[in-house]
Coordinates of C-alpha atoms in Angstrom, one line a residue:
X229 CA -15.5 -11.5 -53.9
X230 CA -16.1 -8.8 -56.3
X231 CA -19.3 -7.1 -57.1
X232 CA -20.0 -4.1 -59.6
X233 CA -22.7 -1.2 -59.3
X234 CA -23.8 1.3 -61.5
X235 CA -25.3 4.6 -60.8
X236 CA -26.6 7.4 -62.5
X237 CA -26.2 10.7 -60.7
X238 CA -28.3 14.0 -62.3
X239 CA -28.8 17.2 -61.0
X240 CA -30.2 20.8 -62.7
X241 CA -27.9 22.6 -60.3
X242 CA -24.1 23.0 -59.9
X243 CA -23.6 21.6 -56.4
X244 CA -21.3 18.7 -55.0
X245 CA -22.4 15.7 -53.3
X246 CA -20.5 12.6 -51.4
X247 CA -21.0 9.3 -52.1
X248 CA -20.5 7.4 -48.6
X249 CA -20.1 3.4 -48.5
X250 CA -20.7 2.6 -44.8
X251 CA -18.8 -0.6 -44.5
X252 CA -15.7 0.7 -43.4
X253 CA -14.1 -2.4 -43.7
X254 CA -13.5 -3.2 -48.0
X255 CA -10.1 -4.9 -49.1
X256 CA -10.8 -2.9 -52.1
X257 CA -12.6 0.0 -53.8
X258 CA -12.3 0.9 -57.5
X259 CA -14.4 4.1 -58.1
X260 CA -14.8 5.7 -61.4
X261 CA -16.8 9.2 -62.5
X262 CA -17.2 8.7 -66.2
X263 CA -19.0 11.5 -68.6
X264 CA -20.1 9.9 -72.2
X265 CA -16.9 7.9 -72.9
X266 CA -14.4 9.8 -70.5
X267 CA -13.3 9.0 -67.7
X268 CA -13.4 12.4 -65.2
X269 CA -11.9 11.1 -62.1
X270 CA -11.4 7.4 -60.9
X271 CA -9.8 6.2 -57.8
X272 CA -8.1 3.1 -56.4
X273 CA -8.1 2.1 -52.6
X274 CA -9.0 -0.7 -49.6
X275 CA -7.5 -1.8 -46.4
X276 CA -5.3 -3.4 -48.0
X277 CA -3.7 -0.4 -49.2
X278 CA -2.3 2.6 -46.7
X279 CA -5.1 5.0 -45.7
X280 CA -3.4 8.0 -48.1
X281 CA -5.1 6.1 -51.4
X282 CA -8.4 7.6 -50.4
X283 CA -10.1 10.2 -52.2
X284 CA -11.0 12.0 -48.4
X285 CA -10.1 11.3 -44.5
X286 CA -12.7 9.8 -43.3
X287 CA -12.9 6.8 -41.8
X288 CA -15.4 4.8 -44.2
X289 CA -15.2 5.3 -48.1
X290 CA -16.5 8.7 -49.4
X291 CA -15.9 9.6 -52.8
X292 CA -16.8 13.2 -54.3
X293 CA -18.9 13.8 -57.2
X294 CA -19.7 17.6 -58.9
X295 CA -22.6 17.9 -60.7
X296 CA -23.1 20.9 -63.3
X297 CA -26.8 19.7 -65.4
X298 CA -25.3 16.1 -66.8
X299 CA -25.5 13.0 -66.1
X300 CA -22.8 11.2 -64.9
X301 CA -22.1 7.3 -64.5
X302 CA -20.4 6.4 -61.7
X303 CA -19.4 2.4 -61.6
X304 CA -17.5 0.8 -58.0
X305 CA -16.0 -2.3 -58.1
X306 CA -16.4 -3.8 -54.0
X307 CA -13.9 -6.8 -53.0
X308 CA -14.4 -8.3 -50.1
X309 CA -12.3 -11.7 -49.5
X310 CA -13.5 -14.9 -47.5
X311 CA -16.3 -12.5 -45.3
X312 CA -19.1 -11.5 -45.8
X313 CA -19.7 -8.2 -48.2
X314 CA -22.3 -6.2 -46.5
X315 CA -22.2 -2.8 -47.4
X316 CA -25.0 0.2 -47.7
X317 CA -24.9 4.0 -50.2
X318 CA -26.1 6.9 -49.5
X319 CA -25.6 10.2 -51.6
X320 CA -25.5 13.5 -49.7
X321 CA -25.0 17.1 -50.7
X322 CA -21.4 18.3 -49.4
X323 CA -22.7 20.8 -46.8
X324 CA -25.2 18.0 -45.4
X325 CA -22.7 15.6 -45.6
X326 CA -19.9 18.0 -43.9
X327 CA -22.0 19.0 -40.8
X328 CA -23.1 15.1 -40.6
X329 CA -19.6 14.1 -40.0
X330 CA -18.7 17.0 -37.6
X331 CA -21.7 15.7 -35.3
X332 CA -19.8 12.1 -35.7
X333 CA -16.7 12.9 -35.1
X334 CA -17.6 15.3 -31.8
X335 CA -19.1 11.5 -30.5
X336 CA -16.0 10.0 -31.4
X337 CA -14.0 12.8 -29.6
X338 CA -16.0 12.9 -26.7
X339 CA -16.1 8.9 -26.3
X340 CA -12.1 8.8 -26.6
X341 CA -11.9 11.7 -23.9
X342 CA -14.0 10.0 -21.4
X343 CA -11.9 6.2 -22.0
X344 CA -8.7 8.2 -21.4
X345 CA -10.2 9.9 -18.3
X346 CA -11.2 6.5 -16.8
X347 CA -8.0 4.8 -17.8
X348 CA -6.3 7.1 -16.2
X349 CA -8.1 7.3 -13.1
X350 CA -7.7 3.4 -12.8
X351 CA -4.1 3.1 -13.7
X352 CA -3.9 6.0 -10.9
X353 CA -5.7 3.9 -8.4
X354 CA -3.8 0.4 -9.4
X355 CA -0.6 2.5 -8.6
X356 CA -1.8 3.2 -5.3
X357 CA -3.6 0.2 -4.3
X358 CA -2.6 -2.5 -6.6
X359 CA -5.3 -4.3 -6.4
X360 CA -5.3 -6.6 -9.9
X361 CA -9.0 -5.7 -10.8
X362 CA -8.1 -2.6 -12.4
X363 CA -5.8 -4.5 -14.5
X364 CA -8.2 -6.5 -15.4
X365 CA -10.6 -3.6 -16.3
X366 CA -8.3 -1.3 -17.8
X367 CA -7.4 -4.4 -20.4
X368 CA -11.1 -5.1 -21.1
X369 CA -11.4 -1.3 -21.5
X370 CA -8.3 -1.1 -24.0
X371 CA -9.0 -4.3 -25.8
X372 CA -12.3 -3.3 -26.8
X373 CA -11.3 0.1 -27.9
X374 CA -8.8 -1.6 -30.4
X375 CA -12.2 -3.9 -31.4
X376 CA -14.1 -0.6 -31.9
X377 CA -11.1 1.3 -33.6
X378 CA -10.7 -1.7 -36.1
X379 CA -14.4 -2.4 -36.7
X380 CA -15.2 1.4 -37.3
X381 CA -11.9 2.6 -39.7
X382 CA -10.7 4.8 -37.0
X383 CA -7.7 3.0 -36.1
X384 CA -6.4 2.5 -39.6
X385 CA -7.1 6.3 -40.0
X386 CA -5.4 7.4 -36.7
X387 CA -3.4 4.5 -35.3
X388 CA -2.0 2.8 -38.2
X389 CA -2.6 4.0 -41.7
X390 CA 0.4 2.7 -42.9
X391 CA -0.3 -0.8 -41.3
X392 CA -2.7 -2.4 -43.2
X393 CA -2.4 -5.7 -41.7
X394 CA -4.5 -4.8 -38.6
X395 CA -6.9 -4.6 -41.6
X396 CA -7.3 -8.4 -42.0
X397 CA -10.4 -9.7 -40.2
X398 CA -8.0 -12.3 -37.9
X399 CA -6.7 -9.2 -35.6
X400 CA -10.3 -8.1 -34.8
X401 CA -10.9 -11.9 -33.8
X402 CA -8.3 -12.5 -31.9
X403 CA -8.7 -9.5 -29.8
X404 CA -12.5 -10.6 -29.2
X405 CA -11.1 -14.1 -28.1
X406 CA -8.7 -12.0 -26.1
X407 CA -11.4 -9.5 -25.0
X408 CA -13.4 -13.3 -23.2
X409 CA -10.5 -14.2 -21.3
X410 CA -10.0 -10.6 -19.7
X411 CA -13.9 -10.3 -19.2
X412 CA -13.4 -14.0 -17.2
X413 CA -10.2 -12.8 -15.4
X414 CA -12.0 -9.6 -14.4
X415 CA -15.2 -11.5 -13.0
X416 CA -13.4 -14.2 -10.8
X417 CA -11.4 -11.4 -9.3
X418 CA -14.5 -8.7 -8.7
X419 CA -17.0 -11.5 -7.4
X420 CA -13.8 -13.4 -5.7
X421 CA -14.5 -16.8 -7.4
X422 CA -11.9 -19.4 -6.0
X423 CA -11.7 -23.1 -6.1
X424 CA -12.8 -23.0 -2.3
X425 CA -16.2 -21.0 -2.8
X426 CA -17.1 -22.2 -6.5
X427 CA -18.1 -25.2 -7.7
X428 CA -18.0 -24.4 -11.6
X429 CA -14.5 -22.6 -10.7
X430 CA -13.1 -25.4 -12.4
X431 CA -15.2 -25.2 -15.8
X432 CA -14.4 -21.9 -16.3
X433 CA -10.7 -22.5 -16.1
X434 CA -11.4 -25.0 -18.9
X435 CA -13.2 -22.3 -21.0
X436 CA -10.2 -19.7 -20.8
X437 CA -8.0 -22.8 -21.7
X438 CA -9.8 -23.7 -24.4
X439 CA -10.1 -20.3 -25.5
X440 CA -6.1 -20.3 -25.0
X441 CA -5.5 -23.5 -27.0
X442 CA -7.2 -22.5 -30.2
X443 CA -6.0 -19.4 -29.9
X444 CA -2.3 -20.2 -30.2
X445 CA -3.2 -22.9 -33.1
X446 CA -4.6 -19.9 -34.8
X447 CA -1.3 -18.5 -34.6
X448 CA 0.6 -21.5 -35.5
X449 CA -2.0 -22.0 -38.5
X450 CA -1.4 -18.0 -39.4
X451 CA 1.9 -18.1 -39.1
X452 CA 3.0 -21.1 -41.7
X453 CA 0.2 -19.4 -44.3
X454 CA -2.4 -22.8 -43.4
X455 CA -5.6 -20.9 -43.4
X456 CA -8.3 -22.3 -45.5
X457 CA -10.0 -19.6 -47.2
X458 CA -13.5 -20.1 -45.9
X459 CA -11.1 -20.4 -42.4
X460 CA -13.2 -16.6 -41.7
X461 CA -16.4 -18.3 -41.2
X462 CA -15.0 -21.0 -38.5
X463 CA -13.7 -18.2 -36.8
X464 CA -16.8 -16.0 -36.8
X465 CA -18.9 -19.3 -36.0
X466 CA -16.3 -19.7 -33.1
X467 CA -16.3 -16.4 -31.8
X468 CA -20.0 -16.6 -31.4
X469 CA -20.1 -20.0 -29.4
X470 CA -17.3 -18.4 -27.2
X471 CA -19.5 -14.9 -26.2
X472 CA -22.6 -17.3 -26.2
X473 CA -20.6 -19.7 -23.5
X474 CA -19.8 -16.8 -21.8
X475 CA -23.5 -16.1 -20.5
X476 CA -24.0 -19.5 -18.9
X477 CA -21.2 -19.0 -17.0
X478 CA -21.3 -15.4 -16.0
X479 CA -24.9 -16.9 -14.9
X480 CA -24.0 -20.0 -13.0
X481 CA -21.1 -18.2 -11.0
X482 CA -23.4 -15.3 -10.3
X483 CA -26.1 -17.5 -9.1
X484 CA -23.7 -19.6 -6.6
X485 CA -23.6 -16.5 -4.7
X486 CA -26.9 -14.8 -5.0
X487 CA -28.4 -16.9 -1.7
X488 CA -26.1 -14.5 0.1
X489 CA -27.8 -11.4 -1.0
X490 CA -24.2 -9.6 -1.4
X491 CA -24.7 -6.2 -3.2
X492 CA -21.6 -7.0 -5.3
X493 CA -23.3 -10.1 -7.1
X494 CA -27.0 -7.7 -7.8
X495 CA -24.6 -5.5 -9.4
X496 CA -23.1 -8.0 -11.1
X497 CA -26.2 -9.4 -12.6
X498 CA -27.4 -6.2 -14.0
X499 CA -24.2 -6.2 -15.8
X500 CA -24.9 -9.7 -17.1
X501 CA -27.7 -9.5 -17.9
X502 CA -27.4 -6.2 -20.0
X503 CA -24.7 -7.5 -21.8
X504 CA -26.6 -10.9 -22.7
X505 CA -29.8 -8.8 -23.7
X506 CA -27.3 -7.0 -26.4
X507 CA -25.5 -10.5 -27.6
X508 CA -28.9 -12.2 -28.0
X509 CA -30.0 -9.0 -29.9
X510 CA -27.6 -9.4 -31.5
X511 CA -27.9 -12.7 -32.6
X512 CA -31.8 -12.5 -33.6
X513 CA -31.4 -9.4 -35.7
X514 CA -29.1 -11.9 -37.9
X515 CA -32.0 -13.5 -38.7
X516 CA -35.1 -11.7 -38.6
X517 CA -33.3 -8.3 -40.0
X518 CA -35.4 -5.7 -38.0
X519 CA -32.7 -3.0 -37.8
X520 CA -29.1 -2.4 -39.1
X521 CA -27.8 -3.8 -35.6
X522 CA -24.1 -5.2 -36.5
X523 CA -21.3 -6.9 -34.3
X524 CA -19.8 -2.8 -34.0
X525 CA -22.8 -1.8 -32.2
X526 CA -22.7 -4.9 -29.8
X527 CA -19.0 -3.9 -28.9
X528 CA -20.1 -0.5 -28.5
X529 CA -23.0 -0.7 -26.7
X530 CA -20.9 -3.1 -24.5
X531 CA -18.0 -0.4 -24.2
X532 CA -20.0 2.8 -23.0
X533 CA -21.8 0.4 -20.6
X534 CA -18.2 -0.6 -19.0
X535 CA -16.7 3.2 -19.0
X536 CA -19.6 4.9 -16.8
X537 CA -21.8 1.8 -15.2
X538 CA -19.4 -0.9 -14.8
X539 CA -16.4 1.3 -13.9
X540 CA -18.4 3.1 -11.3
X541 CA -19.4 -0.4 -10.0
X542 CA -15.6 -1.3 -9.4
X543 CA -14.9 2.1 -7.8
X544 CA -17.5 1.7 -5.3
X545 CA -17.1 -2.0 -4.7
X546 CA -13.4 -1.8 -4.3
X547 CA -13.7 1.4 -2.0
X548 CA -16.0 -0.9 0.1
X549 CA -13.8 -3.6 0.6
X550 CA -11.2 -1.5 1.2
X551 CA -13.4 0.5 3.9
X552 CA -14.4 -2.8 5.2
X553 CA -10.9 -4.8 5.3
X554 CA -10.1 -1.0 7.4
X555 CA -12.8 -1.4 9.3
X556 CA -11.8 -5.2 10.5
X557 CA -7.9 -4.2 10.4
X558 CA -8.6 -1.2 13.3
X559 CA -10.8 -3.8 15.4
X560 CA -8.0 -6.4 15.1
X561 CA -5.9 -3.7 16.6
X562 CA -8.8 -2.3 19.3
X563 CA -8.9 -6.0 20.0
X564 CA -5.0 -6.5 20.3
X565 CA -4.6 -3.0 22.2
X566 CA -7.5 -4.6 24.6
X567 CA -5.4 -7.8 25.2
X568 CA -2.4 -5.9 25.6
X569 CA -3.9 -3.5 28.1
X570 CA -5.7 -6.4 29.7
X571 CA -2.2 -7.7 30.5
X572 CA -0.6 -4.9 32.0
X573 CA -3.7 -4.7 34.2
X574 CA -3.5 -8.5 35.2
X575 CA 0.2 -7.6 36.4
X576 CA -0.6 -4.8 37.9
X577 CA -3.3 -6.3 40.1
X578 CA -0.8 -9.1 40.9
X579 CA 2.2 -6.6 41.4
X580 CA -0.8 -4.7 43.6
X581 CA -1.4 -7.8 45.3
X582 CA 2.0 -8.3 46.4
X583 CA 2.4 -4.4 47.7
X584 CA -0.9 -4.8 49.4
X585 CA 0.3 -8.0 51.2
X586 CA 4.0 -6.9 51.8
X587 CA 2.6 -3.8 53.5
X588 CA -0.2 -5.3 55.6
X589 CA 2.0 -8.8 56.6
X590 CA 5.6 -7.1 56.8
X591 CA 5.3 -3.3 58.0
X592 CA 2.2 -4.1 59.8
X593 CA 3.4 -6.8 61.9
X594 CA 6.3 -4.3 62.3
X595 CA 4.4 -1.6 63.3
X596 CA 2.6 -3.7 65.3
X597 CA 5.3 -5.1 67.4
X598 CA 6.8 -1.6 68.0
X599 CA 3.4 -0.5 69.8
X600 CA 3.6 -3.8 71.9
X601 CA 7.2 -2.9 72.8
X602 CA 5.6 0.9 73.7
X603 CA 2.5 -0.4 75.5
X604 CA 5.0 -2.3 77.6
X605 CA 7.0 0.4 78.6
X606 CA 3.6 3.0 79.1
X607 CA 2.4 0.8 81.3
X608 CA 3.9 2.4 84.2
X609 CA 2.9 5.9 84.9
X610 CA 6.0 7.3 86.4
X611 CA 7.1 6.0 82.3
X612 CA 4.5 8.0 81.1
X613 CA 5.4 11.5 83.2
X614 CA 9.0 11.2 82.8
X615 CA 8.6 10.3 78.8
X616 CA 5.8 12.2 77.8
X617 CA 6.9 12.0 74.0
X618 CA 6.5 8.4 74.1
X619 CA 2.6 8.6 74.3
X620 CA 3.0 10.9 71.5
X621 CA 4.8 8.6 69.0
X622 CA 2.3 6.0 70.4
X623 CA -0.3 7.8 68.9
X624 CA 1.6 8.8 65.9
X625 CA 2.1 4.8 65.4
X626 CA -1.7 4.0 66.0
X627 CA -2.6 6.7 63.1
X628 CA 0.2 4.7 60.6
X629 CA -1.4 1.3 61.4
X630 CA -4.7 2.7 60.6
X631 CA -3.3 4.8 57.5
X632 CA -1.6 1.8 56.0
X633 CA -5.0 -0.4 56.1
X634 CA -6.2 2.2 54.4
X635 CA -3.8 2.2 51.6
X636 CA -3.6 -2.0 51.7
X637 CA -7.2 -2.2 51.4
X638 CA -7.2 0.9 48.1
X639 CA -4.7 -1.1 46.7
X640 CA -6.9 -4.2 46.9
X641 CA -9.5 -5.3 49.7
X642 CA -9.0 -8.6 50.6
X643 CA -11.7 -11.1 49.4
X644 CA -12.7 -8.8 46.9
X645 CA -14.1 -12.1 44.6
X646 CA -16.0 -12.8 47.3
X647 CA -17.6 -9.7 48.8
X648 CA -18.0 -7.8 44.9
X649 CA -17.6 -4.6 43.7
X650 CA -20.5 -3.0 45.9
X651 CA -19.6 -4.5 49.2
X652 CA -15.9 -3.9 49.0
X653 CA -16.7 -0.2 47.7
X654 CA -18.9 0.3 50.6
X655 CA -15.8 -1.3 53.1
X656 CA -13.5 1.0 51.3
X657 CA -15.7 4.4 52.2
X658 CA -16.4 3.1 55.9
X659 CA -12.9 2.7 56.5
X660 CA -12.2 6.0 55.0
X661 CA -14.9 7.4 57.0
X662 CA -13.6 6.8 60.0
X663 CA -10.1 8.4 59.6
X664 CA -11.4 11.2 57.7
X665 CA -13.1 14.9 58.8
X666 CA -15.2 14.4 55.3
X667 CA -18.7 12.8 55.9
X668 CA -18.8 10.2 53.5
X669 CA -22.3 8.8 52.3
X670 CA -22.7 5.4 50.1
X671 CA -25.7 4.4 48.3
X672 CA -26.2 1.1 46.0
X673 CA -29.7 1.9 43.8
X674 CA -30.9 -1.3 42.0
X675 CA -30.2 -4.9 42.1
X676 CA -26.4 -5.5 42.0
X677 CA -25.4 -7.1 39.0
X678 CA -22.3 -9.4 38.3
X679 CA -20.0 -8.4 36.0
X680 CA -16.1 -9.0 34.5
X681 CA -13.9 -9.8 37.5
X682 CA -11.4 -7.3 35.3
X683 CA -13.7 -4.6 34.8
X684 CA -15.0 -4.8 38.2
X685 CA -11.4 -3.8 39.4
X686 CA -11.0 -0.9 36.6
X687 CA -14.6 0.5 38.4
X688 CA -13.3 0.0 42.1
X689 CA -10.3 1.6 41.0
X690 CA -11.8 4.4 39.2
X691 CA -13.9 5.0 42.4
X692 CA -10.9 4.7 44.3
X693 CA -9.1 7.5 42.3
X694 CA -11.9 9.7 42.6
X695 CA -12.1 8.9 46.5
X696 CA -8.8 10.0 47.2
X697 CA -9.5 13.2 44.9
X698 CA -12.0 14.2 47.7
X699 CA -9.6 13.6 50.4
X700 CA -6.8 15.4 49.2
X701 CA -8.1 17.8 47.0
X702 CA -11.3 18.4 47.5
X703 CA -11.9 20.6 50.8
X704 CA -15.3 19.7 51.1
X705 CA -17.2 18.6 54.1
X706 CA -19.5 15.9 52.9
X707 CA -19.2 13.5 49.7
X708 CA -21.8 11.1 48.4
X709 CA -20.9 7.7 46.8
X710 CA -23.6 6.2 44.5
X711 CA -23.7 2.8 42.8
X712 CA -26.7 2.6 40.2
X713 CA -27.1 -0.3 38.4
X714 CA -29.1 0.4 35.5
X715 CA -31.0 -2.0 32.4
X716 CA -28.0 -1.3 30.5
X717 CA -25.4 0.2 32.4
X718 CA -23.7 0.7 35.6
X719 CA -23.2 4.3 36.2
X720 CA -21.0 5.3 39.3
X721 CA -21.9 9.0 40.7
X722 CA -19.3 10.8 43.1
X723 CA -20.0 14.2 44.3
X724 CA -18.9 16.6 47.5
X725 CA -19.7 19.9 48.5
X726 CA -15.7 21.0 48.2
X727 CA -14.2 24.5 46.7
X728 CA -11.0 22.6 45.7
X729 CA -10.3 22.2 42.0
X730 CA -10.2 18.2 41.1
X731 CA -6.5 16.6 40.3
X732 CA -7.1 13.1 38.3
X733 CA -3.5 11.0 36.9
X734 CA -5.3 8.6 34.5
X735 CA -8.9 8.7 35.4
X736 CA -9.6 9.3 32.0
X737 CA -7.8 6.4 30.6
X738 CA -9.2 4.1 33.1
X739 CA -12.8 4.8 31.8
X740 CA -11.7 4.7 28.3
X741 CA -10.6 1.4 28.7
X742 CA -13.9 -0.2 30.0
X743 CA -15.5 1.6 27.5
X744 CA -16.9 3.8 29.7
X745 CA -18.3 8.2 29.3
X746 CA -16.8 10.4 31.9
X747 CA -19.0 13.4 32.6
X748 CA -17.2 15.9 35.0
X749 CA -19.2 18.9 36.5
X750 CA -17.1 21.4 38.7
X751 CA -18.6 24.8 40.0
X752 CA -18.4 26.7 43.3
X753 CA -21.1 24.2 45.2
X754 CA -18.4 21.4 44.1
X755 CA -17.5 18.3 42.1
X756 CA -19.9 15.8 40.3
X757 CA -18.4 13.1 39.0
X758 CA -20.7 10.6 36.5
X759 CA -18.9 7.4 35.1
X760 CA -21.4 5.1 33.1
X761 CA -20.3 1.6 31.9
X762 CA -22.1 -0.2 29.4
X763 CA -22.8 -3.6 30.6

């Protein structure tokens, strides 16, 4: 656990240099500046001690040494309990060394800056939506800043210097068991793996509670003092497993879902696979030793790649599906509206129906019977000079018949299942016609084409409406009437010569409804009216 090194430090100049130990991770750290057989300045301090027992802030060891033209010894004594003691010198002149550590603690800054800026804005967005996924990221996010903070000094310098229990290598490993769970949490919920759509659903459950189980005997174990003390290199063997385990099964879930082509599970992959490329880097630099790649740099590489890539992947993805659950929550409603509407229209053609009948059967045969009662009396001539106002309301009575057909058939022309849209249009206009000082014109252009019984009405009565425009409104002296039935939409044309400015109630609604586009074009010649229903 304990390992001694000597150095011999010389310089012909007065200057000061640091001596740096880059492992900022040492239970202890004797130090000692001896001249000849003094002793010019020794210092004691670890972990395992409270930060203030080092020689400078800084969050690895630095220790430093003046130099004035002799040649000073310089001993350290490194303990490192139960883990492995890996630890690198370097020697640096103090304005060097200064400028160096500016530079890394502006990276340090800037990194903690930007994880407060995107913890913010997801705690902000969890408040308003609470959807669990930023939960989920925002603990990933805070669990492997407290692995960074650990692994790097940091935390003991800023967060806890006077803890040094957060020192001890189990806190670091716990949180990385920690960290697995929350990475497993946070892809079931942004994929949406569930025991209906997953087949491996039901492994990964059992990798989280196995994680879970020897987890809390860890604690158990660590709380009545049972630790072996090799007990760091079962954990580090099963920390490994756990964040090799994890690649399969990112893998296999990802792969269950990639027949679909969703953009959410590409995403997903990149992410996977980036984060396996750095494990397994990981993992062969161990043995093969090509560059001073440690378990820090994994965690870190891993962190920057959640704060800008993976975070801007849940923002987009989660917008999405809220733009898209939007999207299907206003159609629901279009849809409801539609049915709704639909209804109101069914009893209004039946309420329609019944006017149209009540009319035409009851006032009709009223009407009727009161000019048979008339005929009988104008049948005599000496009836006809002596009550000249009879032939009067005779006529008068003949007109109301004739108007009231009129307004049975607008409401609804019998057998209008039977004769269709374009025939009982064209019944409507002649009937119109022939009471009217208007000259009325219809034309049918193309082959008629069947359509909704329901949205047949809404077009015979938006025709109707703009009909009885002309006649009251209108003052014109001719009007044309077109049906065209087009490749892809019926468009219904109404135009007259008239001066008069149009009055509509709900013509606009009524086109709406069938999905229709009103065009309206008034000047001084008159009134074209353009209606064109999508098929």
């Amino acid at each position: 656990a304990n390992h001694w090194f000597h150095f011999i430090v010389y310089s012909g100049a007065t200057t000061e240099v640091y001596l740096e130990l880059d492992n900022p991770r040492l239970n202890k750290v004797d130090f000692y500046e001896i001249l000849g057989d003094s002793i010019l300045n020794q210092i004691h301090t670890g972990d395992v001690k409270i930060f203030n027992s080092r020689g400078i802030a800084n969050n690895k060891w630095v220790f430093p040494i003046k130099l004035n033209g002799q040649k000073k010894d310089i001993y350290l004594r490194v303990n490192k309990e139960y883990e492995a003691l890996d630890v690198g010198f370097s020697l640096t002149e103090s304005q060097i060394f200064n400028e160096i550590t500016a530079k890394k603690y502006m990276f340090w800054g800037v990194l903690l800056g930007l994880t407060l800026v995107v913890l913010l804005i997801n705690a902000f967005i969890w408040f308003a939506t609470k959807d669990s996924i930023y939960i989920w990221f925002m603990l990933i996010i805070l669990t492997n800043a407290f692995h960074i903070t650990a692994g790097s000094g940091l935390g003991f310098q800023y967060i806890w210097p006077n803890i040094p229990a957060f020192n001890f290598w189990y806190p670091q490993t716990f949180s990385t068991w920690i960290l697995i769970i929350f990475q497993v949490g946070f892809m079931q919920k942004f994929i949406g793996q569930t025991a209906k759509n997953s087949k491996i659903y039901p492994w990964v459950k059992v990798f989280v509670y196995v994680i879970l189980a020897i987890f809390l005997l860890s604690i158990l174990l660590l709380n009545f003092n049972a630790f072996p003390k090799i007990f760091f290199r079962y954990m580090l063997f099963i920390s490994l497993v756990f964040n090799i385990l994890l690649i399969p099964i990112a893998l296999f879930s990802i792969f269950e879902r990639i027949k679909n082509r969703e953009k959410i599970i590409v995403f997903f992959i990149i992410v996977s696979l980036f984060k396996a490329f750095i494990l397994l880097f990981y993992l062969a630099n161990i043995y093969f030793k090509f560059t001073q790649f440690g378990s820090l740099d994994v965690t870190l590489y891993g962190f920057i790649f959640d704060l800008i890539v993976l975070f801007l992947g849940v923002i987009y993805f989660s917008f999405s599906k809220y733009r898209q659950q939007n999207e299907l929550l206003l159609t629901q409603i279009h849809d409801n509206e539609q049915e709704q509407s639909r209804k109101i229209i069914d009893a209004l053609e039946i309420e329609r129906n019944r006017i149209a009948e009540d009319l035409y059967d009851d006032v009709g045969a009223m009407l009727s019977t009161a000019i048979g009662y008339q005929s009988s009396v104008l049948r005599k001539d000496e009836n006809k000079e002596k009550f000249p106002i009879l032939v009067e309301s005779r006529k008068l009575l003949d007109r109301a018949v004739e108007n009231l057909r009129t307004v049975s058939h607008n409401l609804m022309p019998k057998n209008f299942a039977e004769l269709g849209l374009s025939k009982s249009l064209e019944e409507t206009i002649n009937k119109v016609a022939q009471n009217s000082e208007i000259a009325f014109d219809y034309h049918l252009v193309g082959f008629e084409r069947k359509l909704d019984p329901a949205k047949e009405v809404q077009i015979f009565r938006i025709a109707s409406e703009l009909i009885n425009d002309i006649l009251r409104n209108s003052e014109a002296t001719k009007a044309t009437i077109q049906l065209i039935y087009n490749k892809e939409s019926l468009i219904l044309m109404a135009e007259d010569d008239g001066t008069g400015e149009p009055i509509h109630n709900n013509l606009t609604s009524k086109v709406d409804f069938i999905n229709g586009k009103l065009d309206l074009d008034f000047s001084p010649s008159g009134l074209t009216a353009v209606v064109e229903i999508p098929y």
